[in-house]
Each structure stands twice: as C-alpha cells, then as structure tokens.
PDB file of C-alpha atoms and ligand atoms in Angstrom:
ATOM      1  CA  MET A   1     -13.447  -7.466 -22.288  1.00 91.00           C
ATOM      2  CA  ALA A   2      -9.741  -7.899 -22.860  1.00 97.00           C
ATOM      3  CA  SER A   3      -7.062 -10.201 -21.537  1.00 97.00           C
ATOM      4  CA  PHE A   4      -4.210  -8.826 -19.412  1.00 98.00           C
ATOM      5  CA  ASN A   5      -1.105 -10.509 -18.071  1.00 98.00           C
ATOM      6  CA  LEU A   6      -0.236  -8.733 -14.849  1.00 98.00           C
ATOM      7  CA  ASN A   7       2.920  -9.046 -12.803  1.00 98.00           C
ATOM      8  CA  ILE A   8       1.569  -9.153  -9.254  1.00 98.00           C
ATOM      9  CA  ASN A   9       3.633  -9.985  -6.187  1.00 98.00           C
ATOM     10  CA  GLY A  10       6.214 -11.745  -8.347  1.00 97.00           C
ATOM     11  CA  LYS A  11       3.729 -13.909 -10.262  1.00 97.00           C
ATOM     12  CA  THR A  12       2.135 -13.481 -13.665  1.00 98.00           C
ATOM     13  CA  GLN A  13      -1.645 -13.438 -13.364  1.00 97.00           C
ATOM     14  CA  GLN A  14      -3.991 -13.454 -16.324  1.00 97.00           C
ATOM     15  CA  VAL A  15      -7.313 -11.670 -16.066  1.00 98.00           C
ATOM     16  CA  ASP A  16     -10.110 -11.067 -18.546  1.00 98.00           C
ATOM     17  CA  VAL A  17     -11.753  -7.756 -17.704  1.00 98.00           C
ATOM     18  CA  ASP A  18     -12.992  -4.511 -19.166  1.00 98.00           C
ATOM     19  CA  PRO A  19      -9.859  -2.366 -19.850  1.00 98.00           C
ATOM     20  CA  SER A  20     -11.270   0.497 -17.791  1.00 98.00           C
ATOM     21  CA  THR A  21     -11.569  -1.634 -14.631  1.00 98.00           C
ATOM     22  CA  PRO A  22      -9.580  -0.072 -11.775  1.00 98.00           C
ATOM     23  CA  ILE A  23      -6.775  -2.358 -10.668  1.00 98.00           C
ATOM     24  CA  LEU A  24      -8.292  -2.292  -7.146  1.00 98.00           C
ATOM     25  CA  TRP A  25     -11.248  -4.352  -8.371  1.00 98.00           C
ATOM     26  CA  VAL A  26      -9.023  -6.670 -10.400  1.00 98.00           C
ATOM     27  CA  LEU A  27      -7.094  -7.433  -7.214  1.00 98.00           C
ATOM     28  CA  ARG A  28     -10.144  -7.830  -4.978  1.00 98.00           C
ATOM     29  CA  ASP A  29     -12.779  -9.347  -7.264  1.00 98.00           C
ATOM     30  CA  HIS A  30     -10.704 -11.381  -9.704  1.00 98.00           C
ATOM     31  CA  LEU A  31      -7.604 -12.393  -7.763  1.00 98.00           C
ATOM     32  CA  ASP A  32      -8.969 -12.582  -4.211  1.00 98.00           C
ATOM     33  CA  LEU A  33      -6.283 -10.238  -2.903  1.00 98.00           C
ATOM     34  CA  LEU A  34      -8.451  -8.601  -0.273  1.00 98.00           C
ATOM     35  CA  GLY A  35      -5.765  -6.755   1.704  1.00 98.00           C
ATOM     36  CA  THR A  36      -6.103  -3.686  -0.525  1.00 98.00           C
ATOM     37  CA  LYS A  37      -9.137  -1.774   0.718  1.00 98.00           C
ATOM     38  CA  TYR A  38     -11.804   0.356  -0.927  1.00 98.00           C
ATOM     39  CA  GLY A  39     -12.442   3.614   0.883  1.00 98.00           C
ATOM     40  CA  CYS A  40     -13.484   6.551  -1.270  1.00 98.00           C
ATOM     41  CA  GLY A  41     -12.950   5.419  -4.865  1.00 98.00           C
ATOM     42  CA  ILE A  42     -11.781   8.911  -5.852  1.00 98.00           C
ATOM     43  CA  ALA A  43      -8.070   8.907  -4.845  1.00 97.00           C
ATOM     44  CA  GLN A  44      -8.723  10.877  -1.662  1.00 98.00           C
ATOM     45  CA  CYS A  45      -8.220   8.422   1.221  1.00 98.00           C
ATOM     46  CA  GLY A  46      -5.242   6.189   0.406  1.00 98.00           C
ATOM     47  CA  SER A  47      -6.763   2.942   1.709  1.00 98.00           C
ATOM     48  CA  CYS A  48      -6.305   1.342  -1.735  1.00 98.00           C
ATOM     49  CA  THR A  49      -2.576   2.150  -2.021  1.00 98.00           C
ATOM     50  CA  ILE A  50      -0.373  -0.393  -3.771  1.00 98.00           C
ATOM     51  CA  HIS A  51       3.041  -0.175  -5.430  1.00 98.00           C
ATOM     52  CA  VAL A  52       3.278   0.005  -9.203  1.00 98.00           C
ATOM     53  CA  GLY A  53       6.830   0.062 -10.479  1.00 97.00           C
ATOM     54  CA  GLY A  54       7.925   0.706  -6.874  1.00 96.00           C
ATOM     55  CA  MET A  55       5.800   3.850  -6.492  1.00 97.00           C
ATOM     56  CA  ALA A  56       2.806   4.267  -4.186  1.00 98.00           C
ATOM     57  CA  VAL A  57      -0.305   4.440  -6.354  1.00 98.00           C
ATOM     58  CA  ARG A  58      -4.038   4.734  -5.609  1.00 98.00           C
ATOM     59  CA  SER A  59      -5.380   1.554  -7.155  1.00 98.00           C
ATOM     60  CA  CYS A  60      -8.990   2.808  -7.211  1.00 98.00           C
ATOM     61  CA  GLN A  61      -8.084   5.280  -9.956  1.00 98.00           C
ATOM     62  CA  LEU A  62      -5.693   3.197 -12.054  1.00 98.00           C
ATOM     63  CA  PRO A  63      -7.305   1.343 -14.967  1.00 98.00           C
ATOM     64  CA  VAL A  64      -5.918  -2.126 -15.565  1.00 98.00           C
ATOM     65  CA  SER A  65      -5.097  -1.100 -19.146  1.00 98.00           C
ATOM     66  CA  ALA A  66      -2.587   1.499 -17.863  1.00 98.00           C
ATOM     67  CA  VAL A  67      -0.461  -0.940 -15.870  1.00 97.00           C
ATOM     68  CA  GLY A  68       1.289  -2.784 -18.711  1.00 93.00           C
ATOM     69  CA  ASN A  69       4.090  -5.028 -17.476  1.00 93.00           C
ATOM     70  CA  GLN A  70       5.048  -2.880 -14.492  1.00 97.00           C
ATOM     71  CA  GLU A  71       5.590  -4.768 -11.270  1.00 98.00           C
ATOM     72  CA  ILE A  72       2.612  -4.559  -8.910  1.00 98.00           C
ATOM     73  CA  THR A  73       3.049  -5.161  -5.196  1.00 98.00           C
ATOM     74  CA  THR A  74       0.154  -5.398  -2.774  1.00 98.00           C
ATOM     75  CA  ILE A  75       0.247  -5.701   1.003  1.00 98.00           C
ATOM     76  CA  GLU A  76       0.185  -9.503   0.548  1.00 98.00           C
ATOM     77  CA  GLY A  77       3.444  -9.342  -1.422  1.00 98.00           C
ATOM     78  CA  LEU A  78       5.326  -6.706   0.569  1.00 97.00           C
ATOM     79  CA  SER A  79       7.233  -9.418   2.444  1.00 96.00           C
ATOM     80  CA  GLU A  80       7.047 -13.181   2.566  1.00 91.00           C
ATOM     81  CA  ASN A  81       6.337 -13.470   6.285  1.00 94.00           C
ATOM     82  CA  GLY A  82       4.919 -10.088   7.227  1.00 93.00           C
ATOM     83  CA  ASP A  83       8.360  -9.048   8.427  1.00 95.00           C
ATOM     84  CA  HIS A  84       9.111  -6.041   6.261  1.00 97.00           C
ATOM     85  CA  PRO A  85      10.787  -3.383   8.496  1.00 97.00           C
ATOM     86  CA  VAL A  86       7.677  -1.206   8.218  1.00 98.00           C
ATOM     87  CA  GLN A  87       5.418  -4.083   9.276  1.00 98.00           C
ATOM     88  CA  GLN A  88       7.709  -4.878  12.215  1.00 97.00           C
ATOM     89  CA  ALA A  89       7.750  -1.235  13.315  1.00 98.00           C
ATOM     90  CA  TRP A  90       3.936  -1.126  13.042  1.00 98.00           C
ATOM     91  CA  LEU A  91       3.727  -4.047  15.473  1.00 98.00           C
ATOM     92  CA  GLU A  92       6.319  -2.522  17.784  1.00 98.00           C
ATOM     93  CA  HIS A  93       4.282   0.698  18.053  1.00 98.00           C
ATOM     94  CA  ASP A  94       0.878  -1.031  18.092  1.00 98.00           C
ATOM     95  CA  VAL A  95      -0.195   1.259  15.284  1.00 98.00           C
ATOM     96  CA  TYR A  96      -3.391  -0.551  14.272  1.00 96.00           C
ATOM     97  CA  GLN A  97      -6.751   0.430  15.635  1.00 97.00           C
ATOM     98  CA  CYS A  98      -9.689  -0.752  13.450  1.00 98.00           C
ATOM     99  CA  GLY A  99      -7.092  -1.596  10.809  1.00 97.00           C
ATOM    100  CA  TYR A 100      -9.095  -0.546   7.770  1.00 98.00           C
ATOM    101  CA  CYS A 101      -6.643   2.060   6.488  1.00 98.00           C
ATOM    102  CA  GLN A 102      -3.489   0.295   7.565  1.00 98.00           C
ATOM    103  CA  ALA A 103      -2.571  -1.704   4.468  1.00 98.00           C
ATOM    104  CA  GLY A 104      -2.627   1.558   2.530  1.00 98.00           C
ATOM    105  CA  GLN A 105      -0.629   3.326   5.251  1.00 98.00           C
ATOM    106  CA  ILE A 106       2.024   0.595   5.201  1.00 98.00           C
ATOM    107  CA  MET A 107       2.253   0.625   1.408  1.00 98.00           C
ATOM    108  CA  SER A 108       2.691   4.411   1.388  1.00 98.00           C
ATOM    109  CA  ALA A 109       5.256   4.285   4.205  1.00 98.00           C
ATOM    110  CA  SER A 110       7.281   1.518   2.577  1.00 98.00           C
ATOM    111  CA  ALA A 111       7.354   3.390  -0.755  1.00 98.00           C
ATOM    112  CA  LEU A 112       8.480   6.530   1.077  1.00 98.00           C
ATOM    113  CA  LEU A 113      11.357   4.723   2.810  1.00 98.00           C
ATOM    114  CA  LYS A 114      12.426   3.110  -0.438  1.00 97.00           C
ATOM    115  CA  SER A 115      12.874   6.506  -2.079  1.00 96.00           C
ATOM    116  CA  ASN A 116      13.939   8.364   1.091  1.00 97.00           C
ATOM    117  CA  PRO A 117      15.449   6.009   3.710  1.00 96.00           C
ATOM    118  CA  ASN A 118      15.743   8.660   6.407  1.00 95.00           C
ATOM    119  CA  PRO A 119      12.844  11.119   6.073  1.00 97.00           C
ATOM    120  CA  THR A 120      12.367  14.151   8.318  1.00 97.00           C
ATOM    121  CA  ASP A 121       9.083  14.683  10.192  1.00 96.00           C
ATOM    122  CA  GLU A 122       8.012  17.152   7.506  1.00 97.00           C
ATOM    123  CA  GLU A 123       8.823  14.695   4.723  1.00 98.00           C
ATOM    124  CA  ILE A 124       6.848  11.961   6.494  1.00 98.00           C
ATOM    125  CA  GLU A 125       3.872  14.286   6.933  1.00 97.00           C
ATOM    126  CA  GLY A 126       4.092  15.465   3.323  1.00 97.00           C
ATOM    127  CA  SER A 127       4.277  11.966   1.973  1.00 97.00           C
ATOM    128  CA  MET A 128       1.622  10.406   4.232  1.00 98.00           C
ATOM    129  CA  ASN A 129      -0.968  13.167   4.269  1.00 96.00           C
ATOM    130  CA  GLY A 130      -3.013  11.530   1.506  1.00 96.00           C
ATOM    131  CA  ASN A 131      -3.602   8.479   3.714  1.00 98.00           C
ATOM    132  CA  ILE A 132      -6.599   9.123   5.939  1.00 98.00           C
ATOM    133  CA  CYS A 133      -7.129   7.272   9.227  1.00 98.00           C
ATOM    134  CA  ARG A 134     -10.532   7.752  10.814  1.00 97.00           C
ATOM    135  CA  CYS A 135      -9.142   6.242  14.021  1.00 98.00           C
ATOM    136  CA  GLY A 136      -6.465   8.929  14.254  1.00 97.00           C
ATOM    137  CA  THR A 137      -3.388   6.709  14.444  1.00 98.00           C
ATOM    138  CA  TYR A 138      -1.204   9.386  12.863  1.00 97.00           C
ATOM    139  CA  THR A 139       1.146   9.866  15.811  1.00 97.00           C
ATOM    140  CA  ARG A 140       1.913   6.160  16.023  1.00 98.00           C
ATOM    141  CA  ILE A 141       2.321   5.967  12.242  1.00 98.00           C
ATOM    142  CA  LYS A 142       4.957   8.691  12.333  1.00 98.00           C
ATOM    143  CA  LYS A 143       6.819   6.996  15.196  1.00 98.00           C
ATOM    144  CA  ALA A 144       6.705   3.647  13.393  1.00 98.00           C
ATOM    145  CA  ILE A 145       8.095   5.139  10.186  1.00 98.00           C
ATOM    146  CA  LYS A 146      10.987   6.628  12.141  1.00 98.00           C
ATOM    147  CA  THR A 147      11.623   3.265  13.834  1.00 98.00           C
ATOM    148  CA  ALA A 148      11.517   1.452  10.486  1.00 98.00           C
ATOM    149  CA  ALA A 149      13.976   3.963   9.049  1.00 97.00           C
ATOM    150  CA  ALA A 150      16.344   3.555  12.015  1.00 96.00           C
ATOM    151  CA  ASN A 151      16.089  -0.248  11.974  1.00 91.00           C
ATOM    152  CA  SER A 152      16.728  -0.381   8.227  1.00 85.00           C
ATOM    153  CA  GLU A 153      19.734   1.893   8.642  1.00 76.00           C
ATOM    154  CA  ASN A 154      21.203  -0.341  11.356  1.00 64.00           C
ATOM    155  CA  ALA A 155      20.426  -3.602   9.549  1.00 59.00           C
TER     156      ALA A 155
HETATM  157  S1  FES B 201     -10.234   4.101  -2.264  1.00 64.45           S
HETATM  158 FE1  FES B 201      -8.565   4.777  -3.430  1.00 64.45          FE
HETATM  159  S2  FES B 201      -7.929   6.579  -2.493  1.00 64.45           S
HETATM  160 FE2  FES B 201      -9.723   6.050  -1.421  1.00 64.45          FE
HETATM  161  S1  FES B 202      -6.888   2.307  11.997  1.00 64.45           S
HETATM  162 FE1  FES B 202      -9.006   2.662  11.711  1.00 64.45          FE
HETATM  163  S2  FES B 202      -9.110   3.871   9.935  1.00 64.45           S
HETATM  164 FE2  FES B 202      -7.026   3.788  10.400  1.00 64.45          FE
END
C-alpha cells in the first residue's frame, strides 16, 4: 500500500492503494467515479478511456504509480453540465445505444478534437478505431465528431 495524491477533475484526491493498481479501479472502487467503464482490461476496447495530461489513455492499463501529478479528467469532469461540444453533438445525433462504450468514445473524441480541431474522416477513423462499440454506433459517432468540430469552429 502507498498513498497517492491525484489531481482528478480539478480536485486533489488522496488514495491509499497498491502502486500497481490500474487507475480505472482507483476511479471506480475508491472514488466512486463510475462513468469510466471496464470492458476488456487489456487496452483493446477503449471503454475505460480517460484523459491524462490532456491525452486519451486506457485507464485499465495505467498503474496509479505512473500518473504522478498529471491532470486526470474523467467523463464526470469533461464539462460542468454535460455540455461539452462533443456531448452536445452526441445528443444531437442520438449516438447512444446501450451506452456502455460511450464514455470512452466521448473521451477519445474530445481528446482528438483538442489536438486536431478539424479532423478528416480518415483522421477520425484512425483516432477512434481503438474504441469498440458492440452496438455499431460508428456512423453516428463520426457524424457527431464532425458536428462537434463544426460547432467548436463557429463558437
Ligand atoms: S477496459 Fe481498458 S481498453 Fe478495454
Ligand atoms: S452503444 Fe452499446 S457498446 Fe457502444
């Protein structure tokens, strides 16, 4: 066991855990942040995606000891009122089906638009292809990312 001070969604949170604990389980089991989902546990599905230092990261494979004082953002902290441009575009295009993968999809999409505000179709596909959706919402996801990009550009 070791003590870690983590910067999560703008707040410092102290946790006492084994240093090898994946940050996914710190979020879910210790901090009750249940929006980040467990899918595969081996960095293959993207459902556990969060931002660490502004980058999309698979939280199931990131030990808490590797995070240091980097800023962590989860789906709960992406926006105060659920009104991030990506979240608004998701609603506009009715992207959700069962919803299980969608927090990870939104975290990947928002990281993409932060680094590339106007991605091409190929760039969207390249960046999102590690996020699996068993419900097959890929077409709506791509449309929503393009809408979010356009809305952010016009804002
Ligand atoms: S649970 Fe992390 S990538 Fe699947
Ligand atoms: S919406 Fe069901 S897994 Fe993606």
